[in-house]
Coordinates of C-alpha atoms in Angstrom, one line a residue:
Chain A
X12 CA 0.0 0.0 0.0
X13 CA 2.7 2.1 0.8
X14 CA 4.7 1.5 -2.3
X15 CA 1.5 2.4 -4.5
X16 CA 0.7 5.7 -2.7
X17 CA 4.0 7.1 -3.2
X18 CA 3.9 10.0 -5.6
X19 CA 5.2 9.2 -8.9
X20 CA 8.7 11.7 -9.8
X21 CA 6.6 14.5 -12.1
X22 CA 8.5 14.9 -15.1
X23 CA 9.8 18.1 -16.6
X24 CA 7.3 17.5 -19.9
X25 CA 4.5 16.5 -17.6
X26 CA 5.2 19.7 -16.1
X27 CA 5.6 21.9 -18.4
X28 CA 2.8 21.0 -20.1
X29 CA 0.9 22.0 -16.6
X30 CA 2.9 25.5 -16.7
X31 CA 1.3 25.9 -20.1
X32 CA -2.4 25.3 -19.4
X33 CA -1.8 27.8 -16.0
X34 CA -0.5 30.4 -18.0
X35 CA -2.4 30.6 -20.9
X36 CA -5.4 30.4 -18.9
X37 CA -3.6 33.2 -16.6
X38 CA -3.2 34.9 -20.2
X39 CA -7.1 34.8 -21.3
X40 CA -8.1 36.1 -17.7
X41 CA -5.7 39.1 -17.8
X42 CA -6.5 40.0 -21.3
X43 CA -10.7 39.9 -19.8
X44 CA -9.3 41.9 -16.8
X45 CA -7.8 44.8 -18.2
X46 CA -8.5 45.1 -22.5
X47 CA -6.7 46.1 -25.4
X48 CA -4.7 49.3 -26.1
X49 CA -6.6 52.0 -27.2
X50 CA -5.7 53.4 -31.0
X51 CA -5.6 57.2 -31.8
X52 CA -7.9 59.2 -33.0
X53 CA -8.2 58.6 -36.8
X54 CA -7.6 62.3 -37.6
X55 CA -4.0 61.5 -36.2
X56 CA -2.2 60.1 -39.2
X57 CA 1.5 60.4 -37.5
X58 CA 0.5 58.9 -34.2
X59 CA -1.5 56.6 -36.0
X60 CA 2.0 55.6 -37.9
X61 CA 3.3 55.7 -34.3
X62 CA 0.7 53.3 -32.8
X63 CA 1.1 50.7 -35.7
X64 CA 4.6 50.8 -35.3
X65 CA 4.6 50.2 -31.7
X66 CA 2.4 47.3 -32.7
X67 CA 1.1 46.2 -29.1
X68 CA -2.4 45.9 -29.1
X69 CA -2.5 43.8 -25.7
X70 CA -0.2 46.8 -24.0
X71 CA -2.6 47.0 -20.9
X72 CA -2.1 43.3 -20.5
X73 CA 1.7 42.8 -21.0
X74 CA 1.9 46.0 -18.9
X75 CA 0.8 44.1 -15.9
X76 CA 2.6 41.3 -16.9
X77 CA 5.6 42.8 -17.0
X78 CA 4.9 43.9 -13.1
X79 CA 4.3 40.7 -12.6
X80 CA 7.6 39.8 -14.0
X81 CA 9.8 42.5 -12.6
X82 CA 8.4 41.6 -8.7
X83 CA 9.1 38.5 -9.0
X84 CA 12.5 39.6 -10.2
X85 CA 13.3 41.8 -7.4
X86 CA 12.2 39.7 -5.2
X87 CA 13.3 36.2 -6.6
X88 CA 16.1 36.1 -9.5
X89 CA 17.8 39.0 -9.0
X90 CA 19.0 38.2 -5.7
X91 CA 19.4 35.2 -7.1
X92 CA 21.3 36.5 -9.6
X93 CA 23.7 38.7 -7.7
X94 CA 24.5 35.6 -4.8
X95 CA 25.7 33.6 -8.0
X96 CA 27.9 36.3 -8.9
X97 CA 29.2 36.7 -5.5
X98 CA 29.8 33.1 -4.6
X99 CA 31.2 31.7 -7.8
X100 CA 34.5 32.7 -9.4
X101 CA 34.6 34.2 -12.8
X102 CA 36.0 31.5 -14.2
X103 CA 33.7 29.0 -12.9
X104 CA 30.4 30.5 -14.0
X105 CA 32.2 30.8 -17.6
X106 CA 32.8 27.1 -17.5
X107 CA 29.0 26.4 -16.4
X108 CA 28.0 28.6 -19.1
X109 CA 29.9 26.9 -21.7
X110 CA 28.6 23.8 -19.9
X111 CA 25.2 24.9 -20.5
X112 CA 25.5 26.4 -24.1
X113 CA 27.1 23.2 -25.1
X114 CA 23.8 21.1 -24.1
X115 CA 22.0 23.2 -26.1
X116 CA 24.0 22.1 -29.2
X117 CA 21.7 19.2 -30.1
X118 CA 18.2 21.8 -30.5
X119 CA 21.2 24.4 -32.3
X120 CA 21.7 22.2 -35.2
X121 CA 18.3 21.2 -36.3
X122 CA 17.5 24.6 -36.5
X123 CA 20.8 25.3 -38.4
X124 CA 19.9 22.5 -40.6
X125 CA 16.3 23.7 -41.2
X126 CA 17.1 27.2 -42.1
X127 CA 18.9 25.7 -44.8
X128 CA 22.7 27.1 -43.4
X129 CA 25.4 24.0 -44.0
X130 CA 28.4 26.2 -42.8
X131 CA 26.4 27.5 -39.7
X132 CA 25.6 24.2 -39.2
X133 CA 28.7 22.8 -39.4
X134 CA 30.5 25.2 -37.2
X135 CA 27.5 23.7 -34.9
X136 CA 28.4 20.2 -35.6
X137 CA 31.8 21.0 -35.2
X138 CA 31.9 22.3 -32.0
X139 CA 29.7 20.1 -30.0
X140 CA 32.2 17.1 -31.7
X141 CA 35.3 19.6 -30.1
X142 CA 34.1 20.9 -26.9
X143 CA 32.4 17.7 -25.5
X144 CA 35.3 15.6 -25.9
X145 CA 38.7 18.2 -25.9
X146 CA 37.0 20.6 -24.1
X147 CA 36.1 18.2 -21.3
X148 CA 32.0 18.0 -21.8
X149 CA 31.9 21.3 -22.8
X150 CA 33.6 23.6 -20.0
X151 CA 35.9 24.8 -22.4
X152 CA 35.1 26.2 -25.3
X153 CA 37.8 25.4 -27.9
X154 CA 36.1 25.4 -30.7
X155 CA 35.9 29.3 -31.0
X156 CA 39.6 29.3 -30.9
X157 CA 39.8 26.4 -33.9
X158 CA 37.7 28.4 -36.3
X159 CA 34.0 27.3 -35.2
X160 CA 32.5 29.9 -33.6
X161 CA 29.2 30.6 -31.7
X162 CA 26.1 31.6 -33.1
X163 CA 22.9 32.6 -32.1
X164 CA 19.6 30.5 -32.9
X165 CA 16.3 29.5 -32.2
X166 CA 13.1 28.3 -34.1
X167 CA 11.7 31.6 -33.7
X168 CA 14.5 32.8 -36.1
X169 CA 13.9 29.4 -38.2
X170 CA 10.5 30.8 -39.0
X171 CA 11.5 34.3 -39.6
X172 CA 13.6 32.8 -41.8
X173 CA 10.8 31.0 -43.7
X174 CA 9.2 34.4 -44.0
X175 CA 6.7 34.0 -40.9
X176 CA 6.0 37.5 -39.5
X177 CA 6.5 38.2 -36.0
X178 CA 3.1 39.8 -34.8
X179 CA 2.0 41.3 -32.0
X180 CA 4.7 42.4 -29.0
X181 CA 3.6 40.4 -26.1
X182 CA 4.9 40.3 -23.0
X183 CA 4.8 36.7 -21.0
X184 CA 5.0 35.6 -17.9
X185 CA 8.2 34.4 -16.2
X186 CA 9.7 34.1 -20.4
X187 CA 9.8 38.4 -20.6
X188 CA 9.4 40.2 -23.9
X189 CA 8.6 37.9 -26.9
X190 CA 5.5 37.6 -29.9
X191 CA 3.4 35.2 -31.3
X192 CA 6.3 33.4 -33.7
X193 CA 8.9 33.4 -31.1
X194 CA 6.8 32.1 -28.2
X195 CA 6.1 29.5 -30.6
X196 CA 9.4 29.0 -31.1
X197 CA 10.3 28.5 -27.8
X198 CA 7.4 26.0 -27.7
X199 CA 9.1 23.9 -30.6
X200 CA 12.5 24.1 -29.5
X201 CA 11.4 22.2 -25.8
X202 CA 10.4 19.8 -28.3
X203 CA 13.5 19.5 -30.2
X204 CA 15.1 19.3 -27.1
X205 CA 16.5 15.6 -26.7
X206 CA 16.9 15.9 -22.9
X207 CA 13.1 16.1 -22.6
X208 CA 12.3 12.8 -24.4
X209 CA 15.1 10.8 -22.3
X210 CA 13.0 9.7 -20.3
X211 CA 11.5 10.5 -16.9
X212 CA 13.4 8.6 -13.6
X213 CA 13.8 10.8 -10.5
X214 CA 17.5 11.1 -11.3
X215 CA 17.0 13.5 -15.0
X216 CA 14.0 15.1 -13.4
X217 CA 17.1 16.5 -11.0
X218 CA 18.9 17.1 -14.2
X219 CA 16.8 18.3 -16.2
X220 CA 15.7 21.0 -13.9
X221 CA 18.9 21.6 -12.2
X222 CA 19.5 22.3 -15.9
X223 CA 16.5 24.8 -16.3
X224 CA 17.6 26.4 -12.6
X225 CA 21.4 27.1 -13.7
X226 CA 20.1 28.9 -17.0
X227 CA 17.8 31.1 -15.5
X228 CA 20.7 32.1 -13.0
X229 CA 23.6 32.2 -15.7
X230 CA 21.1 34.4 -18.1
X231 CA 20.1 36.5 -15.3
X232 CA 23.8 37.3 -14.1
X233 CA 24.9 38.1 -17.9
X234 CA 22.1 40.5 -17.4
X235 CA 22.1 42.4 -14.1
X236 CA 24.5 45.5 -15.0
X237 CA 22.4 46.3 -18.8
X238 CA 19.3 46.0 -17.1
X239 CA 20.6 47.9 -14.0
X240 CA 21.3 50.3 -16.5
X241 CA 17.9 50.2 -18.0
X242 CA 15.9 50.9 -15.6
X243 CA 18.1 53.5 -13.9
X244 CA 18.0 55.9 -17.3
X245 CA 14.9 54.9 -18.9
X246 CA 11.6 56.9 -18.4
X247 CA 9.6 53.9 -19.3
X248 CA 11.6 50.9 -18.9
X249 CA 8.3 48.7 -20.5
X250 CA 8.8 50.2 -23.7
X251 CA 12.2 50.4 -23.8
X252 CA 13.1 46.8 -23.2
X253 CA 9.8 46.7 -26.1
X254 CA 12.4 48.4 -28.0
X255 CA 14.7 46.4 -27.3
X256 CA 13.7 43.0 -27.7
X257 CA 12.4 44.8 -31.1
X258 CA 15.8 45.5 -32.7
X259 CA 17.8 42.8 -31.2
X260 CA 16.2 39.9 -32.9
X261 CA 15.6 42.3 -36.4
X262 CA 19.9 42.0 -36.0
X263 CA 19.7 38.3 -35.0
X264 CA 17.6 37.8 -38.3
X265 CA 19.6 40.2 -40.9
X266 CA 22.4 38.3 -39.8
X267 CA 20.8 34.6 -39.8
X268 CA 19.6 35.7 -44.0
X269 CA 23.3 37.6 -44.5
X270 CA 25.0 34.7 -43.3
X271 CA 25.5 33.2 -47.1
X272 CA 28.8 31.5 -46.1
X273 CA 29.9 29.1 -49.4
X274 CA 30.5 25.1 -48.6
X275 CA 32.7 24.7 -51.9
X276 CA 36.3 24.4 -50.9
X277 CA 38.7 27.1 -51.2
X278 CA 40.1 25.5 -54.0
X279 CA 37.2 25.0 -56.2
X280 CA 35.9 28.2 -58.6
X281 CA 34.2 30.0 -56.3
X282 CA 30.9 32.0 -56.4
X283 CA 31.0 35.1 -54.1
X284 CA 27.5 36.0 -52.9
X285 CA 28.8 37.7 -50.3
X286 CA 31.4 40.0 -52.5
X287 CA 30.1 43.4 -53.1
X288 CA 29.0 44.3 -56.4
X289 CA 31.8 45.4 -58.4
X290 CA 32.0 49.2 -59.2
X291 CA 30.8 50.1 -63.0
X292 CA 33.1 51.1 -64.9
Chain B
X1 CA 72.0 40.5 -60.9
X2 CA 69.4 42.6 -63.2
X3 CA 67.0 40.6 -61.6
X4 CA 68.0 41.7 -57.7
X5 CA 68.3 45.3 -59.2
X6 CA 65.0 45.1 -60.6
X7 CA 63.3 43.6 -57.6
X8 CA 65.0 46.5 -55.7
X9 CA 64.0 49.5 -58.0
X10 CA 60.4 48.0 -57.5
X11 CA 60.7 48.4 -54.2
X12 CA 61.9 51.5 -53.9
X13 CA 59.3 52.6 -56.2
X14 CA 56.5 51.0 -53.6
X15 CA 58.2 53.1 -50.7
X16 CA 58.3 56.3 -52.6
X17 CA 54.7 55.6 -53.7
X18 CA 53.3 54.7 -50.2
X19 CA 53.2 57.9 -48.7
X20 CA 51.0 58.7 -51.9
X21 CA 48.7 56.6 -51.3
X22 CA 46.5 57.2 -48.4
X23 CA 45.8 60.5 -50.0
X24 CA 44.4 58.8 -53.0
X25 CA 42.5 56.1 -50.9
X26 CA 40.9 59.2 -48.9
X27 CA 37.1 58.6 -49.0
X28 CA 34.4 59.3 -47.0
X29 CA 34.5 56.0 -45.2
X30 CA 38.1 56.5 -44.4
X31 CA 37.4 60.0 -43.0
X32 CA 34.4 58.8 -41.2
X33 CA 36.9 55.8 -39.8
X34 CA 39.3 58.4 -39.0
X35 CA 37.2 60.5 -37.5
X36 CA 35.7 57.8 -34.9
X37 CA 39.0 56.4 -34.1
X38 CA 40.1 59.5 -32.6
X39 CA 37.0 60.9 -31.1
X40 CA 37.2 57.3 -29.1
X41 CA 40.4 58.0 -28.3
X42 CA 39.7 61.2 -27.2
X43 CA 36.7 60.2 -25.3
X44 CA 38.5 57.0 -23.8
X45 CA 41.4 59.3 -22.9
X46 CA 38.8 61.4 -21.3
X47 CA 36.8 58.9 -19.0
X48 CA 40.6 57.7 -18.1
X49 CA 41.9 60.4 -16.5
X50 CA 41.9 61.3 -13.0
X51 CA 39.9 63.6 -10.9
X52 CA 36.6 63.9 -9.0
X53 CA 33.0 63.3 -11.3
X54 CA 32.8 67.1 -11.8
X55 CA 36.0 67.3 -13.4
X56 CA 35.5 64.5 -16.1
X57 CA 32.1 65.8 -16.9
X58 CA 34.1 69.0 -17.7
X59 CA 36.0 67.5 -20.0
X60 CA 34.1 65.1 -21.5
X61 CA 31.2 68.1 -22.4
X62 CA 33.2 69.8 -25.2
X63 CA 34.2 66.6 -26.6
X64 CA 30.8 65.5 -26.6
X65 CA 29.4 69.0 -28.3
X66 CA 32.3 68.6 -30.6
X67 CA 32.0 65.1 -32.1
X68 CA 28.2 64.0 -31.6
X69 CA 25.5 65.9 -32.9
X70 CA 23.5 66.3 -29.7
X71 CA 21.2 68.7 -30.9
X72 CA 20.2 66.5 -34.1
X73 CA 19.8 63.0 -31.9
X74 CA 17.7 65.2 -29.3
X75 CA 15.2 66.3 -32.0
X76 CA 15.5 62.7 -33.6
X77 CA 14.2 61.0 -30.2
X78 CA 11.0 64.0 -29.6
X79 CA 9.8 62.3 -32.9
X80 CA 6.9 63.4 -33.8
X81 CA 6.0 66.0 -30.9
X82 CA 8.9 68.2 -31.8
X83 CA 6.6 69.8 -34.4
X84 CA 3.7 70.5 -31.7
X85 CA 6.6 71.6 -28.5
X86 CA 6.9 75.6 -28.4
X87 CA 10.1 77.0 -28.8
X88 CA 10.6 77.5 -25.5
X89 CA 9.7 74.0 -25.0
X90 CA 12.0 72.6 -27.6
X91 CA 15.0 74.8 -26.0
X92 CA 14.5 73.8 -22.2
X93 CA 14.2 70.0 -23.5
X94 CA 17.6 70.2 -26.1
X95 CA 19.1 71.9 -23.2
X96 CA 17.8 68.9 -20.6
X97 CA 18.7 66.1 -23.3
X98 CA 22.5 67.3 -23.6
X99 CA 23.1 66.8 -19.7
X100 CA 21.0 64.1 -19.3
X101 CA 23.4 62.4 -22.1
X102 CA 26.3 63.5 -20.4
X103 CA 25.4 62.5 -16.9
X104 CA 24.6 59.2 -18.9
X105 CA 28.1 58.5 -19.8
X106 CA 30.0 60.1 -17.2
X107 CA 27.9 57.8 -14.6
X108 CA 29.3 54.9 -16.3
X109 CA 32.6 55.9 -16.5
X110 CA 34.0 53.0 -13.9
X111 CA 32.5 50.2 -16.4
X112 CA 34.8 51.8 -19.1
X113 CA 37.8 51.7 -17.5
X114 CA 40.9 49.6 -19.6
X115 CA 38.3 49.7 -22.7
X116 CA 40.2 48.4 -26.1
X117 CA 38.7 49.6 -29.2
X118 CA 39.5 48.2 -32.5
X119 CA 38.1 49.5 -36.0
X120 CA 36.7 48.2 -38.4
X121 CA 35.1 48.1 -41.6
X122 CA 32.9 51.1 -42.9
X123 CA 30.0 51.1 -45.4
X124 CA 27.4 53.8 -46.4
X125 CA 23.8 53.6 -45.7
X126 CA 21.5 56.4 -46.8
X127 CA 24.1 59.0 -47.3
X128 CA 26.0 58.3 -44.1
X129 CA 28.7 56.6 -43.3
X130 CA 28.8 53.3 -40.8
X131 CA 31.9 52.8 -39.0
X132 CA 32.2 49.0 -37.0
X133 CA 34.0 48.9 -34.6
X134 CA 34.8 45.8 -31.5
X135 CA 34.9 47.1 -27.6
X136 CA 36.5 44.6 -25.6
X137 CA 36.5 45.3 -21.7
X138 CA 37.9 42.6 -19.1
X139 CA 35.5 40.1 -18.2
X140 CA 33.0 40.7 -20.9
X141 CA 32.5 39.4 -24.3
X142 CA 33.9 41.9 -26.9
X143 CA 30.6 43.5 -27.9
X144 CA 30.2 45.1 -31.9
X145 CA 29.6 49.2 -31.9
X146 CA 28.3 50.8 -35.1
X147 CA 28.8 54.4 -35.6
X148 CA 27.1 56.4 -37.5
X149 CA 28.9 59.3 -39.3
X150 CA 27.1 62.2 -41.5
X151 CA 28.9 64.4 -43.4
X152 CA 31.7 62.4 -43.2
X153 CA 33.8 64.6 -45.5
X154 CA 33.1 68.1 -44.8
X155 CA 32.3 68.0 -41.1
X156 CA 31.9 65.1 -39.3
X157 CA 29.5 64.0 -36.7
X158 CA 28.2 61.0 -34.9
X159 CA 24.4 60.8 -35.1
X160 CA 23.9 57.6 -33.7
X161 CA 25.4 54.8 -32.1
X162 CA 24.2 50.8 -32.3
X163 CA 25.2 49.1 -29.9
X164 CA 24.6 45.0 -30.9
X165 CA 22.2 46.2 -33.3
X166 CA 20.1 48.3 -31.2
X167 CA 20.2 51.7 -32.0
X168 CA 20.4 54.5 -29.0
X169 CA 18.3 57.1 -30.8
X170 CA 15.4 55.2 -31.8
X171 CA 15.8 52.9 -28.2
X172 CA 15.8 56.6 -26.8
X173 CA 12.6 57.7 -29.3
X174 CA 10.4 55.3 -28.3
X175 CA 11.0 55.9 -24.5
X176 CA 10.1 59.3 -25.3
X177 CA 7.2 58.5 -27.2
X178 CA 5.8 55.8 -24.9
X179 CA 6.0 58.3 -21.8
X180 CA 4.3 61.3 -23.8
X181 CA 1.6 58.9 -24.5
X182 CA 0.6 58.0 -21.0
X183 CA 1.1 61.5 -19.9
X184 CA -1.4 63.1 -22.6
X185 CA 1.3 64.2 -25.2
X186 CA 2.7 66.7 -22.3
X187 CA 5.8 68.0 -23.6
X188 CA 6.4 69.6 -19.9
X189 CA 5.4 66.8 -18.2
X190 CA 8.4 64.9 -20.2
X191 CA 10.9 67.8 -19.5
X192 CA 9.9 67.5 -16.1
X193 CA 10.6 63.8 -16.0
X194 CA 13.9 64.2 -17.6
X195 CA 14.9 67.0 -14.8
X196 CA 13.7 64.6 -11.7
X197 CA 16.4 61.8 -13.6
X198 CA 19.1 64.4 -13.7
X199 CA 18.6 65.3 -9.9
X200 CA 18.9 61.5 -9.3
X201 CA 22.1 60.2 -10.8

């Protein structure tokens, strides 16, 4: 009797999927709570240009979501946050980054491989082969040094690079800034992730979520002084991390489609689309 | 032996041609690379000296005036309520905007100490010039700076900066414009805002 009453280890997917249903019903509620944005005036072409812009139709909402957010920051991660820092040498939280960063190799190439990038992926391929192995399961990174290095990805940029807009700014609990595309993104990417299909003993449970613990510390320390910063000199710190989040991934896109890297070796007759256009003459 | 003599004349004709050269390769996007290189040093130079907060914002104000075009960025971020502000309006905030953006720097001056900065290549985008250039300070990842130059050639000035791909003027512009919104479109009521933020820092 004992044996069969003792609760079974709940699995990060299991619970995940839980932290989905809460927050989207948390989502629907809010939206009920507090309504839309409100647009100009129609006689108001320029801040009509403005509002469009802007693009946040839920603002009300992710306004109080973002409250929501920053509390729990102040209260929870920042601290957090600057302990870590404080504790742990330098050079230790570097290594648990690389650590980290290296895990997330695996989700890194698929979405190489989908947005049709051989080199990127490569480089990818390249240095999970390198730093798990030389670099002693990934606490060194020596594969920047070799000629492979880092580069941002996710399947929120996969899509933008199928041409999916990004929609709406929304603002989501515990996740921060984000839209419709790269929430979904972040949905797919759990998916693509192999540590959550493993399979679910008491032991990766631990893992996997010492896993999700360590990340939200190691992101949160990268972050303290910018968003310090932020918040010090901005007159509404809201929009600006809007603003932000905005232009950041526009860059992490323009570089994703200029990123046109040839896989022909150096000795074969190469095309250069790349090379500017030569001048007329 | 005509060979060695030949190799030789060519390179003395490469030596006396060198100095030539730069002044034929002078275009806009080497002036506008010029012209950042040494407003960084001069602003590095600045924030590395010695003396009490007072002193540096001393200093680094005339650099500032001299290199950015404060005035320009300042009307740039009002956006679209520049038109409607009075001119009184427009002075008091131009004149608030250039020591907030001072007081900006100069209260980050510690994080900026033992900066390297490297140049490196510049384009042109809509008749100004983009200079790249990498920061590197110790313990951070070296981070990529655009600068953006008009009037590279005649008389230089930095109207923006973009900082991993963020730009400061239109991060700054839709501070600006988010604030006026939930404070009616009140020109003051932003001045006012931007006077408390001085007092504070």
């Amino acid at each position: 009797m004992d044996a069969d009453l003792r609760p079974l280890p709940i699995s990060t997917t299991v619970l995940l999927a839980r932290f989905w249903r809460v927050l989207l019903f948390a989502g629907l509620l809010a939206v009920v709570l507090t309504g839309c944005a409100t647009p100009p005036p129609a006689d108001d072409p320029e801040a009509l240009a403005d509002y469009r812009q802007t693009n946040d139709p839920l603002e009300p909402t992710n306004r109080v979501f973002y409250a929501v957010n920053n509390g729990l920051d102040i209260v929870i991660l920042r601290p957090a946050a600057q302990a870590y820092r404080f504790v742990v040498p330098g050079a230790v939280r570097t290594g648990i980054h690389n650590v980290l960063s290296n895990l997330g190799t695996p989700m890194q190439l698929s979405n190489d491989i989908m947005q049709g990038k051989p080199v990127r992926a490569g480089d990818t391929a390249m240095r999970f082969a390198i730093n798990s192995t030389v670099g002693l399961i990934g606490v060194f990174d020596v594969a920047t040094g070799w000629g492979y290095p880092n580069h941002d990805t996710d399947f929120g940029l996969t899509l933008a690079n199928w041409g999916v807009p990004d929609g709406p700014f929304l603002f989501l609990p515990v996740l921060g800034p984000s839209n419709p595309r790269d929430a979904a993104g972040f949905g797919v990417d759990l998916v693509q992730d192999p540590f959550t299909w493993i399979g679910s003993s008491t032991a990766l449970t631990v893992v996997n979520w010492t896993r999700f613990g360590l990340n939200a510390l190691d992101s949160r320390e990268r972050y303290l002084d910018p968003v310090e910063q932020i918040k010090k000199t901005a007159l509404d710190p809201y929009a600006t991390f809007r603003s932000l989040y905005r232009q950041h991934r526009e860059g992490q896109i323009k570089e994703l489609r200029d990123d046109r890297r040839a896989t022909v070796p150096v000795w074969f007759p190469q095309a250069q689309p790349n090379a500017a256009p030569s001048p007329a003459r | 032996m005509l060979n060695r003599r030949a190799i030789s004349l060519l390179g003395l004709g490469f030596v006396l041609s060198a100095p030539t050269r730069p002044a034929m390769a002078q275009t806009a996007g080497d002036r506008a690379a010029a012209f950042v290189k040494s407003t960084g040093d001069r602003l590095l130079a600045a924030m590395h000296g010695g003396g009490s907060v007072e002193d540096r914002r001393k200093t680094l104000g005339p650099i500032i005036d001299s290199a950015i075009d404060v005035d320009g960025i300042a009307r740039f971020c009002l956006g679209r309520f520049w038109k409607n502000a009075t001119a009184d309006q427009q002075k008091r905030y131009t004149d608030l905007f250039h020591q907030v953006l001072i007081g900006n720097i100069t209260s980050r001056l510690g994080e900026y100490q033992e900066v390297k900065l490297t140049i490196g290549r510049s384009q042109t985008r809509d008749d100004n010039d983009i200079v790249s250039t990498v920061i590197e300070r110790p313990n951070n990842p070296p981070a990529t700076v655009d600068w953006v130059v008009a009037n590279a050639v005649s008389s230089p000035k930095v109207i923006d900066v973009i900082a991993e791909n963020t730009s400061l003027r239109q991060t700054q512009r839709n501070d600006y414009a988010a604030y006026l919104t939930r404070n009616n479109n009140d020109v003051d009521a932003l001045i006012a805002a931007m006077a408390a933020q001085l007092t504070q820092n």
